[in-house]
Amino acid sequence: MIIVMKNGSTKQDVEKVIEALKEHGLGANLSTGSQATIVGVLGDKAKLGGFDFELMDCVEKCVPIMHSYKLASREMCPDGRVVQVGEEVIGRKKLVMMAGPCAVESEDQITQAAVGVKAAGAHFLRGGAYKPRTSPYSFQGMEEEGLKLMRKAADACGLKVVSEIVAHDQIDTAGKYCDMLQIGARNMQNFRLLREVGRSKIPVLLKRGISSTVEEWLDAAEYIMSEGNYNVVLCERGIRTFETATRNTLDVSAVPVVKERSSLPIIIDPSHAAGKSKYITSLSLAGIAAGADGLIIEVHPNPKVAMSDAAQQLTPEAYATLFQKVGALAKVIGREMQ
Ligand code: PEP
Ligand code: MN
């Protein structure tokens, strides 16, 4: 349930409402938006018994949230949430650009990738150190050593680091090196992992599950937020359909749907959607035109010899060209790149 405060209500009025919630064993999520101040009720509203907030002078109305996800809902925060990662702000006018190899493979490779994507204008360096591979015999990632190398390369260039974890016991180690932790498509419903990453308070990039609906995805985000971590960015990376021409089908329509139903920022991963480097630019432009808040793209200094996802990784040169095109589109739709 949300409690909409009357226009002109004071800080003291809001405090009164929050205090009343506390007295009933409930928490509050405050949203001071452009239209109204909203107090979101955290916890089971049955605890209120017969208490009616609408009887308070400062309250305009109480509105139930009909979705299973509450904190992630648009109703709870109508102006949209922003996720701050250092000086980078995700979910406002500026598009956030994350790029780097599928996996960290060596110091040379991640350093070249970092230099390349930074030169193009990227804000985050991506790179997997714990790789969720379909086959147990495929390269599984460099683990902590890879994270160290990525941090070093990113720091040398002034980039933030985003990297995937696949198990909750990796959070402490990854948290030492990463600014943002990625939960991959295969782990979108690993509820233990979601809760633990929620407790960590480290910003999270939550990818959409391969066969998950938008509702299931937002419920997964709710798991993280319910532990007190509101720093969640969603990432649409393509879903499994009958189509085989691409690795996955990029669900561009998920962008406006998520924007309507949720307050969370959303970015697009065209790389894992397309599976082929030649389609990445088109899908990037489509995602941004649809209203996404940024892109995460696989870039490798020499894609042909990549140890994973070779077919979909861009060269730094191709990424720089893509960046320019997205920049031109950004201007037209009132967004910025830097
Ligand atoms: C990745 O980003 O490296 C990755 C494995 O992506 P996804 O979870 O979307 O497949
Ligand atoms: Mn990959």
mmCIF file of C-alpha atoms and ligand atoms in Angstrom:
data_model
loop_
_atom_site.group_PDB
_atom_site.id
_atom_site.type_symbol
_atom_site.label_atom_id
_atom_site.label_comp_id
_atom_site.label_asym_id
_atom_site.label_seq_id
_atom_site.Cartn_x
_atom_site.Cartn_y
_atom_site.Cartn_z
ATOM 1 C CA MET A 1 0.000 0.000 0.000
ATOM 2 C CA ILE A 2 1.119 3.567 -0.576
ATOM 3 C CA ILE A 3 0.070 6.612 1.420
ATOM 4 C CA VAL A 4 -0.209 9.728 -0.727
ATOM 5 C CA MET A 5 0.408 12.888 1.284
ATOM 6 C CA LYS A 6 -1.708 16.005 0.717
ATOM 7 C CA ASN A 7 -0.182 18.827 -1.305
ATOM 8 C CA GLY A 8 1.597 21.178 1.039
ATOM 9 C CA SER A 9 2.127 18.600 3.773
ATOM 10 C CA THR A 10 5.197 19.290 5.884
ATOM 11 C CA LYS A 11 8.187 17.226 6.913
ATOM 12 C CA GLN A 12 6.592 16.871 10.330
ATOM 13 C CA ASP A 13 3.421 15.469 8.717
ATOM 14 C CA VAL A 14 5.485 12.865 6.896
ATOM 15 C CA GLU A 15 7.290 11.993 10.112
ATOM 16 C CA LYS A 16 3.925 11.546 11.857
ATOM 17 C CA VAL A 17 2.859 9.030 9.217
ATOM 18 C CA ILE A 18 6.166 7.149 9.388
ATOM 19 C CA GLU A 19 5.914 7.109 13.196
ATOM 20 C CA ALA A 20 2.401 5.659 13.015
ATOM 21 C CA LEU A 21 3.686 2.937 10.708
ATOM 22 C CA LYS A 22 6.525 2.154 13.102
ATOM 23 C CA GLU A 23 4.075 1.879 15.988
ATOM 24 C CA HIS A 24 2.340 -0.874 14.014
ATOM 25 C CA GLY A 25 5.617 -2.673 13.311
ATOM 26 C CA LEU A 26 5.795 -1.488 9.703
ATOM 27 C CA GLY A 27 8.538 0.249 7.728
ATOM 28 C CA ALA A 28 8.336 3.119 5.234
ATOM 29 C CA ASN A 29 9.782 3.962 1.847
ATOM 30 C CA LEU A 30 9.670 7.701 1.254
ATOM 31 C CA SER A 31 9.395 9.095 -2.257
ATOM 32 C CA THR A 32 9.374 12.879 -2.576
ATOM 33 C CA GLY A 33 8.341 13.135 -6.200
ATOM 34 C CA SER A 34 7.527 16.022 -8.491
ATOM 35 C CA GLN A 35 3.772 15.380 -8.213
ATOM 36 C CA ALA A 36 3.334 14.141 -4.665
ATOM 37 C CA THR A 37 5.068 12.841 -1.583
ATOM 38 C CA ILE A 38 4.416 9.144 -1.179
ATOM 39 C CA VAL A 39 5.054 6.954 1.828
ATOM 40 C CA GLY A 40 5.284 3.318 0.803
ATOM 41 C CA VAL A 41 4.258 0.835 3.477
ATOM 42 C CA LEU A 42 6.812 -1.926 4.055
ATOM 43 C CA GLY A 43 5.562 -5.117 5.644
ATOM 44 C CA ASP A 44 2.248 -6.849 6.076
ATOM 45 C CA LYS A 45 -0.463 -4.197 6.161
ATOM 46 C CA ALA A 46 -2.674 -6.580 8.168
ATOM 47 C CA LYS A 47 -0.603 -5.344 11.119
ATOM 48 C CA LEU A 48 -2.492 -2.050 10.858
ATOM 49 C CA GLY A 49 -5.623 -3.699 12.198
ATOM 50 C CA GLY A 50 -8.361 -1.117 11.818
ATOM 51 C CA PHE A 51 -5.991 1.870 11.689
ATOM 52 C CA ASP A 52 -7.015 4.165 8.819
ATOM 53 C CA PHE A 53 -4.389 6.603 7.530
ATOM 54 C CA GLU A 54 -7.002 8.421 5.470
ATOM 55 C CA LEU A 55 -8.338 9.822 8.740
ATOM 56 C CA MET A 56 -5.109 11.787 9.211
ATOM 57 C CA ASP A 57 -5.460 15.403 8.011
ATOM 58 C CA CYS A 58 -2.218 15.342 6.075
ATOM 59 C CA VAL A 59 -3.090 12.212 4.058
ATOM 60 C CA GLU A 60 -4.714 12.540 0.644
ATOM 61 C CA LYS A 61 -5.418 8.827 0.114
ATOM 62 C CA CYS A 62 -4.175 5.268 0.570
ATOM 63 C CA VAL A 63 -3.775 3.122 -2.528
ATOM 64 C CA PRO A 64 -3.140 -0.630 -2.498
ATOM 65 C CA ILE A 65 -0.381 -1.934 -4.790
ATOM 66 C CA MET A 66 -1.903 -4.777 -6.748
ATOM 67 C CA HIS A 67 1.365 -6.378 -7.919
ATOM 68 C CA SER A 68 3.278 -8.996 -5.949
ATOM 69 C CA TYR A 69 6.301 -6.688 -6.202
ATOM 70 C CA LYS A 70 5.911 -3.489 -4.179
ATOM 71 C CA LEU A 71 9.270 -1.726 -3.798
ATOM 72 C CA ALA A 72 10.032 -2.339 -7.446
ATOM 73 C CA SER A 73 6.658 -0.975 -8.548
ATOM 74 C CA ARG A 74 6.168 2.366 -10.273
ATOM 75 C CA GLU A 75 3.452 3.277 -7.763
ATOM 76 C CA MET A 76 5.958 3.245 -4.912
ATOM 77 C CA CYS A 77 8.240 5.730 -6.675
ATOM 78 C CA PRO A 78 6.409 7.462 -9.562
ATOM 79 C CA ASP A 79 9.392 9.609 -10.608
ATOM 80 C CA GLY A 80 11.582 6.535 -11.065
ATOM 81 C CA ARG A 81 14.523 5.408 -9.000
ATOM 82 C CA VAL A 82 18.104 6.233 -9.800
ATOM 83 C CA VAL A 83 21.022 4.000 -9.002
ATOM 84 C CA GLN A 84 24.193 5.770 -8.053
ATOM 85 C CA VAL A 85 27.498 3.990 -8.605
ATOM 86 C CA GLY A 86 30.216 6.382 -7.510
ATOM 87 C CA GLU A 87 29.746 9.424 -9.695
ATOM 88 C CA GLU A 88 27.742 7.486 -12.269
ATOM 89 C CA VAL A 89 23.986 7.903 -12.035
ATOM 90 C CA ILE A 90 21.813 5.327 -13.790
ATOM 91 C CA GLY A 91 18.203 6.143 -14.594
ATOM 92 C CA ARG A 92 18.286 9.830 -15.428
ATOM 93 C CA LYS A 93 18.978 11.688 -18.668
ATOM 94 C CA LYS A 94 22.458 10.333 -19.216
ATOM 95 C CA LEU A 95 22.749 6.899 -20.810
ATOM 96 C CA VAL A 96 25.114 4.534 -19.033
ATOM 97 C CA MET A 97 27.465 2.620 -21.278
ATOM 98 C CA MET A 98 29.026 -0.615 -20.016
ATOM 99 C CA ALA A 99 31.418 -2.551 -22.215
ATOM 100 C CA GLY A 100 34.183 -5.108 -22.117
ATOM 101 C CA PRO A 101 34.884 -8.729 -22.900
ATOM 102 C CA CYS A 102 32.632 -11.660 -22.160
ATOM 103 C CA ALA A 103 35.340 -13.004 -19.846
ATOM 104 C CA VAL A 104 38.556 -11.715 -18.367
ATOM 105 C CA GLU A 105 41.228 -13.840 -20.045
ATOM 106 C CA SER A 106 44.586 -12.199 -19.275
ATOM 107 C CA GLU A 107 46.073 -8.919 -18.076
ATOM 108 C CA ASP A 108 46.894 -7.905 -21.608
ATOM 109 C CA GLN A 109 43.415 -8.670 -22.913
ATOM 110 C CA ILE A 110 41.481 -6.846 -20.166
ATOM 111 C CA THR A 111 43.852 -3.870 -20.274
ATOM 112 C CA GLN A 112 43.453 -3.489 -24.035
ATOM 113 C CA ALA A 113 39.691 -3.846 -23.688
ATOM 114 C CA ALA A 114 39.567 -1.205 -20.951
ATOM 115 C CA VAL A 115 41.661 1.259 -22.947
ATOM 116 C CA GLY A 116 39.522 0.645 -26.042
ATOM 117 C CA VAL A 117 36.115 1.078 -24.444
ATOM 118 C CA LYS A 118 37.254 4.084 -22.416
ATOM 119 C CA ALA A 119 38.527 5.764 -25.586
ATOM 120 C CA ALA A 120 35.105 5.243 -27.150
ATOM 121 C CA GLY A 121 33.440 6.883 -24.128
ATOM 122 C CA ALA A 122 32.235 3.966 -21.947
ATOM 123 C CA HIS A 123 31.595 4.438 -18.222
ATOM 124 C CA PHE A 124 31.833 0.839 -16.959
ATOM 125 C CA LEU A 125 34.152 -2.030 -17.747
ATOM 126 C CA ARG A 126 32.417 -5.400 -17.890
ATOM 127 C CA GLY A 127 34.083 -8.804 -17.867
ATOM 128 C CA GLY A 128 33.199 -12.176 -16.393
ATOM 129 C CA ALA A 129 35.466 -13.737 -13.781
ATOM 130 C CA TYR A 130 32.959 -16.370 -12.642
ATOM 131 C CA LYS A 131 31.479 -17.640 -15.887
ATOM 132 C CA PRO A 132 28.160 -19.516 -15.934
ATOM 133 C CA ARG A 133 28.931 -21.852 -18.852
ATOM 134 C CA THR A 134 26.454 -24.238 -20.417
ATOM 135 C CA SER A 135 29.093 -26.979 -20.488
ATOM 136 C CA PRO A 136 31.208 -27.849 -17.433
ATOM 137 C CA TYR A 137 34.161 -28.408 -19.804
ATOM 138 C CA SER A 138 34.145 -24.811 -21.138
ATOM 139 C CA PHE A 139 36.379 -22.071 -19.706
ATOM 140 C CA GLN A 140 34.909 -21.181 -16.297
ATOM 141 C CA GLY A 141 36.648 -17.853 -15.728
ATOM 142 C CA MET A 142 39.728 -16.563 -13.869
ATOM 143 C CA GLU A 143 37.837 -15.953 -10.613
ATOM 144 C CA GLU A 144 39.555 -13.651 -8.100
ATOM 145 C CA GLU A 145 42.667 -13.265 -10.223
ATOM 146 C CA GLY A 146 40.452 -12.037 -13.083
ATOM 147 C CA LEU A 147 38.682 -9.562 -10.807
ATOM 148 C CA LYS A 148 42.031 -8.159 -9.667
ATOM 149 C CA LEU A 149 43.166 -7.658 -13.239
ATOM 150 C CA MET A 150 39.896 -6.017 -14.188
ATOM 151 C CA ARG A 151 39.990 -3.630 -11.235
ATOM 152 C CA LYS A 152 43.541 -2.638 -12.115
ATOM 153 C CA ALA A 153 42.693 -2.057 -15.780
ATOM 154 C CA ALA A 154 39.543 -0.096 -14.887
ATOM 155 C CA ASP A 155 41.318 2.082 -12.334
ATOM 156 C CA ALA A 156 44.054 2.925 -14.815
ATOM 157 C CA CYS A 157 41.379 4.231 -17.214
ATOM 158 C CA GLY A 158 38.846 5.687 -14.783
ATOM 159 C CA LEU A 159 36.118 3.113 -15.358
ATOM 160 C CA LYS A 160 33.683 1.457 -12.966
ATOM 161 C CA VAL A 161 33.650 -2.341 -12.767
ATOM 162 C CA VAL A 162 30.640 -4.622 -13.234
ATOM 163 C CA SER A 163 31.073 -8.391 -13.027
ATOM 164 C CA GLU A 164 28.897 -11.437 -12.564
ATOM 165 C CA ILE A 165 28.702 -13.658 -9.529
ATOM 166 C CA VAL A 166 27.068 -17.066 -9.714
ATOM 167 C CA ALA A 167 26.954 -18.004 -6.032
ATOM 168 C CA HIS A 168 26.367 -16.172 -2.755
ATOM 169 C CA ASP A 169 29.778 -17.151 -1.357
ATOM 170 C CA GLN A 170 31.413 -15.028 -4.082
ATOM 171 C CA ILE A 171 29.859 -11.754 -2.877
ATOM 172 C CA ASP A 172 32.581 -10.839 -0.381
ATOM 173 C CA THR A 173 35.406 -11.481 -2.818
ATOM 174 C CA ALA A 174 33.692 -9.809 -5.775
ATOM 175 C CA GLY A 175 32.651 -6.905 -3.549
ATOM 176 C CA LYS A 176 36.320 -6.070 -2.977
ATOM 177 C CA TYR A 177 36.892 -5.417 -6.682
ATOM 178 C CA CYS A 178 33.520 -4.530 -8.236
ATOM 179 C CA ASP A 179 31.360 -1.420 -8.142
ATOM 180 C CA MET A 180 28.355 -3.396 -9.314
ATOM 181 C CA LEU A 181 27.514 -7.108 -9.194
ATOM 182 C CA GLN A 182 25.740 -8.774 -12.068
ATOM 183 C CA ILE A 183 23.197 -11.533 -11.503
ATOM 184 C CA GLY A 184 23.039 -13.411 -14.777
ATOM 185 C CA ALA A 185 20.059 -14.757 -16.667
ATOM 186 C CA ARG A 186 20.621 -18.276 -15.353
ATOM 187 C CA ASN A 187 20.469 -17.069 -11.759
ATOM 188 C CA MET A 188 17.559 -14.649 -11.957
ATOM 189 C CA GLN A 189 15.513 -16.920 -9.720
ATOM 190 C CA ASN A 190 18.307 -18.054 -7.426
ATOM 191 C CA PHE A 191 16.474 -16.625 -4.451
ATOM 192 C CA ARG A 192 19.250 -17.225 -1.928
ATOM 193 C CA LEU A 193 21.666 -15.313 -4.163
ATOM 194 C CA LEU A 194 19.140 -12.501 -4.630
ATOM 195 C CA ARG A 195 18.596 -12.146 -0.887
ATOM 196 C CA GLU A 196 22.318 -12.210 -0.104
ATOM 197 C CA VAL A 197 23.154 -9.621 -2.733
ATOM 198 C CA GLY A 198 20.299 -7.580 -1.287
ATOM 199 C CA ARG A 199 21.937 -7.723 2.134
ATOM 200 C CA SER A 200 25.273 -6.661 0.669
ATOM 201 C CA LYS A 201 23.882 -3.271 -0.484
ATOM 202 C CA ILE A 202 26.249 -3.356 -3.476
ATOM 203 C CA PRO A 203 24.542 -2.080 -6.676
ATOM 204 C CA VAL A 204 23.138 -4.955 -8.709
ATOM 205 C CA LEU A 205 22.647 -5.481 -12.428
ATOM 206 C CA LEU A 206 19.812 -7.997 -12.637
ATOM 207 C CA LYS A 207 19.496 -9.720 -15.979
ATOM 208 C CA ARG A 208 16.220 -11.125 -17.176
ATOM 209 C CA GLY A 209 15.960 -14.907 -17.034
ATOM 210 C CA ILE A 210 16.075 -16.747 -20.340
ATOM 211 C CA SER A 211 12.402 -17.747 -20.112
ATOM 212 C CA SER A 212 11.137 -15.309 -17.504
ATOM 213 C CA THR A 213 8.159 -13.017 -17.747
ATOM 214 C CA VAL A 214 8.478 -9.350 -16.826
ATOM 215 C CA GLU A 215 6.481 -10.077 -13.684
ATOM 216 C CA GLU A 216 8.857 -12.837 -12.557
ATOM 217 C CA TRP A 217 11.767 -10.514 -13.281
ATOM 218 C CA LEU A 218 10.297 -7.727 -11.149
ATOM 219 C CA ASP A 219 9.587 -10.251 -8.381
ATOM 220 C CA ALA A 220 13.282 -11.188 -8.524
ATOM 221 C CA ALA A 221 14.189 -7.492 -8.159
ATOM 222 C CA GLU A 222 11.815 -7.340 -5.204
ATOM 223 C CA TYR A 223 13.812 -10.089 -3.475
ATOM 224 C CA ILE A 224 16.900 -7.861 -3.607
ATOM 225 C CA MET A 225 15.024 -4.724 -2.583
ATOM 226 C CA SER A 226 13.190 -6.465 0.253
ATOM 227 C CA GLU A 227 16.594 -6.905 1.918
ATOM 228 C CA GLY A 228 17.124 -3.140 1.822
ATOM 229 C CA ASN A 229 19.161 -2.828 -1.375
ATOM 230 C CA TYR A 230 17.302 -0.498 -3.733
ATOM 231 C CA ASN A 231 20.280 -0.166 -6.070
ATOM 232 C CA VAL A 232 18.926 -2.472 -8.735
ATOM 233 C CA VAL A 233 19.275 -1.957 -12.481
ATOM 234 C CA LEU A 234 17.391 -4.338 -14.774
ATOM 235 C CA CYS A 235 18.958 -5.701 -17.943
ATOM 236 C CA GLU A 236 16.985 -7.116 -20.877
ATOM 237 C CA ARG A 237 19.252 -9.615 -22.661
ATOM 238 C CA GLY A 238 16.894 -11.484 -24.926
ATOM 239 C CA ILE A 239 14.529 -14.327 -24.194
ATOM 240 C CA ARG A 240 14.206 -17.805 -25.646
ATOM 241 C CA THR A 241 11.642 -18.065 -28.428
ATOM 242 C CA PHE A 242 11.115 -20.355 -31.443
ATOM 243 C CA GLU A 243 13.402 -18.086 -33.507
ATOM 244 C CA THR A 244 16.865 -19.478 -34.188
ATOM 245 C CA ALA A 245 18.279 -16.748 -36.452
ATOM 246 C CA THR A 246 19.494 -14.957 -33.349
ATOM 247 C CA ARG A 247 20.831 -16.451 -30.119
ATOM 248 C CA ASN A 248 17.879 -15.017 -28.186
ATOM 249 C CA THR A 249 15.041 -12.679 -29.122
ATOM 250 C CA LEU A 250 15.588 -9.159 -27.795
ATOM 251 C CA ASP A 251 12.311 -8.193 -26.165
ATOM 252 C CA VAL A 252 12.364 -4.464 -26.925
ATOM 253 C CA SER A 253 8.791 -4.190 -25.709
ATOM 254 C CA ALA A 254 9.982 -5.106 -22.226
ATOM 255 C CA VAL A 255 11.458 -1.593 -21.993
ATOM 256 C CA PRO A 256 8.192 0.404 -22.072
ATOM 257 C CA VAL A 257 6.443 -2.323 -20.071
ATOM 258 C CA VAL A 258 9.080 -2.159 -17.332
ATOM 259 C CA LYS A 259 9.037 1.650 -17.403
ATOM 260 C CA GLU A 260 5.284 1.608 -16.857
ATOM 261 C CA ARG A 261 5.221 -1.006 -14.109
ATOM 262 C CA SER A 262 8.491 -0.431 -12.324
ATOM 263 C CA SER A 263 10.537 2.438 -10.959
ATOM 264 C CA LEU A 264 13.828 0.694 -11.704
ATOM 265 C CA PRO A 265 16.252 1.725 -14.448
ATOM 266 C CA ILE A 266 16.613 -0.728 -17.318
ATOM 267 C CA ILE A 267 19.477 -1.263 -19.744
ATOM 268 C CA ILE A 268 19.840 -3.480 -22.806
ATOM 269 C CA ASP A 269 22.373 -6.216 -23.526
ATOM 270 C CA PRO A 270 22.243 -6.599 -27.300
ATOM 271 C CA SER A 271 25.250 -8.957 -27.317
ATOM 272 C CA HIS A 272 23.643 -11.944 -25.621
ATOM 273 C CA ALA A 273 20.399 -11.247 -27.474
ATOM 274 C CA ALA A 274 21.874 -11.177 -30.971
ATOM 275 C CA GLY A 275 24.694 -13.668 -30.533
ATOM 276 C CA LYS A 276 26.243 -12.173 -33.674
ATOM 277 C CA SER A 277 28.307 -9.015 -33.785
ATOM 278 C CA LYS A 278 26.709 -7.749 -36.999
ATOM 279 C CA TYR A 279 23.321 -7.227 -35.318
ATOM 280 C CA ILE A 280 24.573 -5.429 -32.209
ATOM 281 C CA THR A 281 24.315 -1.856 -33.504
ATOM 282 C CA SER A 282 20.708 -2.240 -34.710
ATOM 283 C CA LEU A 283 19.584 -3.767 -31.432
ATOM 284 C CA SER A 284 21.429 -1.101 -29.429
ATOM 285 C CA LEU A 285 19.669 1.685 -31.299
ATOM 286 C CA ALA A 286 16.303 -0.081 -30.950
ATOM 287 C CA GLY A 287 16.777 -0.467 -27.199
ATOM 288 C CA ILE A 288 17.731 3.147 -26.652
ATOM 289 C CA ALA A 289 14.920 4.377 -28.909
ATOM 290 C CA ALA A 290 12.507 2.317 -26.795
ATOM 291 C CA GLY A 291 13.617 4.199 -23.688
ATOM 292 C CA ALA A 292 16.379 2.084 -22.138
ATOM 293 C CA ASP A 293 18.778 3.845 -19.771
ATOM 294 C CA GLY A 294 21.931 2.362 -21.221
ATOM 295 C CA LEU A 295 23.688 -0.547 -22.859
ATOM 296 C CA ILE A 296 26.026 -3.339 -21.832
ATOM 297 C CA ILE A 297 28.013 -4.617 -24.789
ATOM 298 C CA GLU A 298 30.698 -7.253 -25.224
ATOM 299 C CA VAL A 299 33.932 -5.829 -26.625
ATOM 300 C CA HIS A 300 37.155 -7.835 -27.048
ATOM 301 C CA PRO A 301 40.500 -6.591 -28.402
ATOM 302 C CA ASN A 302 40.558 -9.605 -30.720
ATOM 303 C CA PRO A 303 37.132 -11.282 -30.855
ATOM 304 C CA LYS A 304 38.310 -14.122 -33.111
ATOM 305 C CA VAL A 305 40.414 -15.626 -30.327
ATOM 306 C CA ALA A 306 37.961 -14.954 -27.476
ATOM 307 C CA MET A 307 37.621 -17.869 -25.052
ATOM 308 C CA SER A 308 33.832 -17.405 -24.867
ATOM 309 C CA ASP A 309 31.145 -15.775 -27.013
ATOM 310 C CA ALA A 310 33.579 -15.024 -29.854
ATOM 311 C CA ALA A 311 30.836 -14.522 -32.466
ATOM 312 C CA GLN A 312 29.101 -11.690 -30.645
ATOM 313 C CA GLN A 313 31.995 -9.576 -29.377
ATOM 314 C CA LEU A 314 32.809 -6.271 -31.056
ATOM 315 C CA THR A 315 36.270 -4.901 -31.718
ATOM 316 C CA PRO A 316 37.038 -1.648 -29.881
ATOM 317 C CA GLU A 317 36.858 0.126 -33.268
ATOM 318 C CA ALA A 318 33.380 -1.218 -34.012
ATOM 319 C CA TYR A 319 32.314 -0.250 -30.504
ATOM 320 C CA ALA A 320 33.538 3.309 -31.035
ATOM 321 C CA THR A 321 31.438 3.565 -34.193
ATOM 322 C CA LEU A 322 28.401 2.172 -32.374
ATOM 323 C CA PHE A 323 28.969 4.660 -29.562
ATOM 324 C CA GLN A 324 28.857 7.546 -32.036
ATOM 325 C CA LYS A 325 25.602 6.298 -33.545
ATOM 326 C CA VAL A 326 23.975 5.876 -30.147
ATOM 327 C CA GLY A 327 25.200 9.382 -29.295
ATOM 328 C CA ALA A 328 23.487 10.823 -32.360
ATOM 329 C CA LEU A 329 20.233 9.052 -31.435
ATOM 330 C CA ALA A 330 20.528 10.157 -27.817
ATOM 331 C CA LYS A 331 20.486 13.802 -28.914
ATOM 332 C CA VAL A 332 17.304 13.306 -30.924
ATOM 333 C CA ILE A 333 15.431 11.728 -28.016
ATOM 334 C CA GLY A 334 16.654 14.162 -25.385
ATOM 335 C CA ARG A 335 19.255 11.971 -23.703
ATOM 336 C CA GLU A 336 22.969 12.421 -23.134
ATOM 337 C CA MET A 337 26.021 10.203 -23.337
ATOM 338 C CA GLN A 338 28.505 12.047 -21.114
HETATM 339 C C1 PEP B 1 27.237 -12.318 -19.398
HETATM 340 O O1 PEP B 1 26.842 -11.149 -19.364
HETATM 341 O O2 PEP B 1 28.422 -12.618 -19.436
HETATM 342 C C2 PEP B 1 26.246 -13.404 -19.406
HETATM 343 C C3 PEP B 1 26.575 -14.662 -19.159
HETATM 344 O O3 PEP B 1 25.012 -12.983 -19.705
HETATM 345 P P1 PEP B 1 23.588 -13.682 -19.503
HETATM 346 O O4 PEP B 1 23.468 -14.011 -18.052
HETATM 347 O O5 PEP B 1 22.639 -12.644 -19.979
HETATM 348 O O6 PEP B 1 23.585 -14.912 -20.377
HETATM 349 MN MN MN B 2 29.120 -13.512 -22.910
#
